[in-house]
Amino acid sequence: QVQLVESGGGLVQAGGSLRLSCAAAGSMSGINAMGWYRQAPGKQRELVATITITSGGSTNYADSVKGRFTISNDNVKNTVYLQMNALIPEDTAVYYCNARNRWDTNYWGKGTLVTISS
């Protein structure tokens, strides 16, 4: 089992920045990717960004956040970060941390709320 705990959410004005953190604990062996997803009110959960853990740290971003968000990880601390800049009201959502293992089992955190005011 893998436990994920997100932090760093909050209320910020449009144009501002936030940094989300996701601390992972438990059986991390076999985890090959981590990422962030978000779910806005009335919408489906969507991918924000992912990063591979086991090979080179390649990243993938949703088109809506490219150039504004940066995902990174610290393998020593088992922590993944999401630096969010130039925030817009459409970024308002609950942000969930995800970890996926080599058998495609997904683990989820409980989420952290990000609210962007216009």
Short mmCIF file of C-alpha atoms in Angstrom, two decimals:
data_model
loop_
_atom_site.label_atom_id
_atom_site.label_comp_id
_atom_site.label_asym_id
_atom_site.label_seq_id
_atom_site.Cartn_x
_atom_site.Cartn_y
_atom_site.Cartn_z
CA GLN A 1 0.00 0.00 0.00
CA VAL A 2 1.01 3.57 -0.67
CA GLN A 3 -0.28 6.54 1.28
CA LEU A 4 -0.29 9.97 -0.33
CA VAL A 5 -0.79 13.24 1.54
CA GLU A 6 -1.21 16.48 -0.34
CA SER A 7 -0.56 19.95 1.01
CA GLY A 8 -0.19 23.49 -0.23
CA GLY A 9 -3.64 24.29 -1.49
CA GLY A 10 -5.41 27.52 -0.68
CA LEU A 11 -6.96 30.70 -1.98
CA VAL A 12 -4.96 32.93 -4.28
CA GLN A 13 -5.74 35.74 -6.69
CA ALA A 14 -5.57 35.28 -10.42
CA GLY A 15 -2.01 35.67 -11.64
CA GLY A 16 -0.59 34.32 -8.42
CA SER A 17 1.32 31.14 -7.63
CA LEU A 18 0.99 28.10 -5.41
CA ARG A 19 3.16 25.09 -4.79
CA LEU A 20 1.54 21.79 -4.02
CA SER A 21 3.39 18.95 -2.31
CA CYS A 22 2.57 15.26 -2.16
CA ALA A 23 4.36 13.15 0.40
CA ALA A 24 4.31 9.43 -0.28
CA ALA A 25 4.76 6.71 2.30
CA GLY A 26 4.53 2.96 2.36
CA SER A 27 5.63 0.43 -0.19
CA MET A 28 7.15 2.60 -2.88
CA SER A 29 8.93 -0.24 -4.65
CA GLY A 30 7.26 -0.75 -7.98
CA ILE A 31 5.96 2.81 -8.21
CA ASN A 32 7.02 4.06 -11.62
CA ALA A 33 5.07 7.29 -12.02
CA MET A 34 3.42 9.98 -9.93
CA GLY A 35 1.27 12.86 -10.89
CA TRP A 36 -1.41 15.40 -10.20
CA TYR A 37 -5.02 15.34 -11.27
CA ARG A 38 -7.77 17.83 -10.57
CA GLN A 39 -11.52 17.88 -10.36
CA ALA A 40 -13.51 21.06 -10.67
CA PRO A 41 -17.11 21.29 -9.45
CA GLY A 42 -19.43 19.46 -11.82
CA LYS A 43 -16.60 18.15 -13.95
CA GLN A 44 -14.71 14.89 -14.28
CA ARG A 45 -11.30 14.39 -12.81
CA GLU A 46 -8.61 15.31 -15.32
CA LEU A 47 -4.89 14.86 -15.66
CA VAL A 48 -2.75 17.88 -14.83
CA ALA A 49 0.81 16.54 -14.94
CA THR A 50 2.75 13.34 -14.48
CA ILE A 51 6.38 12.45 -13.94
CA THR A 52 8.14 9.13 -14.23
CA ILE A 53 10.01 8.01 -11.16
CA THR A 54 12.09 5.15 -12.44
CA SER A 55 13.56 6.40 -15.68
CA GLY A 56 14.78 9.90 -16.28
CA GLY A 57 11.93 11.85 -14.81
CA SER A 58 10.09 12.48 -18.05
CA THR A 59 7.07 14.72 -17.66
CA ASN A 60 3.69 15.11 -19.27
CA TYR A 61 1.31 18.06 -18.98
CA ALA A 62 -2.25 18.85 -19.90
CA ASP A 63 -2.35 21.45 -22.66
CA SER A 64 -4.22 23.82 -20.37
CA VAL A 65 -1.31 24.07 -17.92
CA LYS A 66 1.72 23.84 -20.22
CA GLY A 67 4.08 26.72 -19.63
CA ARG A 68 2.44 27.61 -16.32
CA PHE A 69 2.80 24.48 -14.16
CA THR A 70 5.92 22.46 -13.40
CA ILE A 71 5.98 19.01 -11.84
CA SER A 72 9.07 17.75 -10.06
CA ASN A 73 10.01 15.06 -7.60
CA ASP A 74 12.47 14.36 -4.83
CA ASN A 75 13.12 10.62 -4.74
CA VAL A 76 14.96 10.86 -1.43
CA LYS A 77 11.97 12.46 0.26
CA ASN A 78 9.41 10.50 -1.79
CA THR A 79 7.72 13.79 -2.53
CA VAL A 80 6.25 15.22 -5.70
CA TYR A 81 5.68 18.91 -6.22
CA LEU A 82 3.50 20.95 -8.51
CA GLN A 83 4.58 24.54 -8.98
CA MET A 84 1.65 26.50 -10.34
CA ASN A 85 2.21 29.97 -11.77
CA ALA A 86 0.01 32.46 -13.61
CA LEU A 87 -3.05 30.91 -12.04
CA ILE A 88 -6.45 31.58 -13.56
CA PRO A 89 -9.94 31.04 -12.14
CA GLU A 90 -10.32 27.96 -14.36
CA ASP A 91 -7.59 26.30 -12.31
CA THR A 92 -9.95 26.19 -9.33
CA ALA A 93 -10.38 22.54 -8.35
CA VAL A 94 -9.52 19.88 -5.85
CA TYR A 95 -6.06 18.64 -6.75
CA TYR A 96 -5.29 14.97 -6.19
CA CYS A 97 -1.93 13.28 -6.01
CA ASN A 98 -1.59 9.97 -7.82
CA ALA A 99 0.96 7.19 -7.77
CA ARG A 100 0.93 4.29 -10.21
CA ASN A 101 2.91 1.07 -9.99
CA ARG A 102 4.23 -1.23 -12.66
CA TRP A 103 1.05 -3.30 -12.46
CA ASP A 104 -1.05 -0.19 -13.19
CA THR A 105 -2.47 -0.01 -9.68
CA ASN A 106 -3.34 3.58 -8.83
CA TYR A 107 -3.13 5.18 -5.42
CA TRP A 108 -4.78 8.49 -4.58
CA GLY A 109 -4.49 11.14 -1.96
CA LYS A 110 -7.51 12.81 -0.41
CA GLY A 111 -6.97 16.01 -2.33
CA THR A 112 -6.22 19.63 -1.59
CA LEU A 113 -8.47 22.51 -2.61
CA VAL A 114 -7.12 25.26 -4.83
CA THR A 115 -9.30 28.32 -5.30
CA ILE A 116 -8.39 31.13 -7.66
CA SER A 117 -10.24 34.41 -7.28
CA SER A 118 -10.69 36.76 -10.22
#
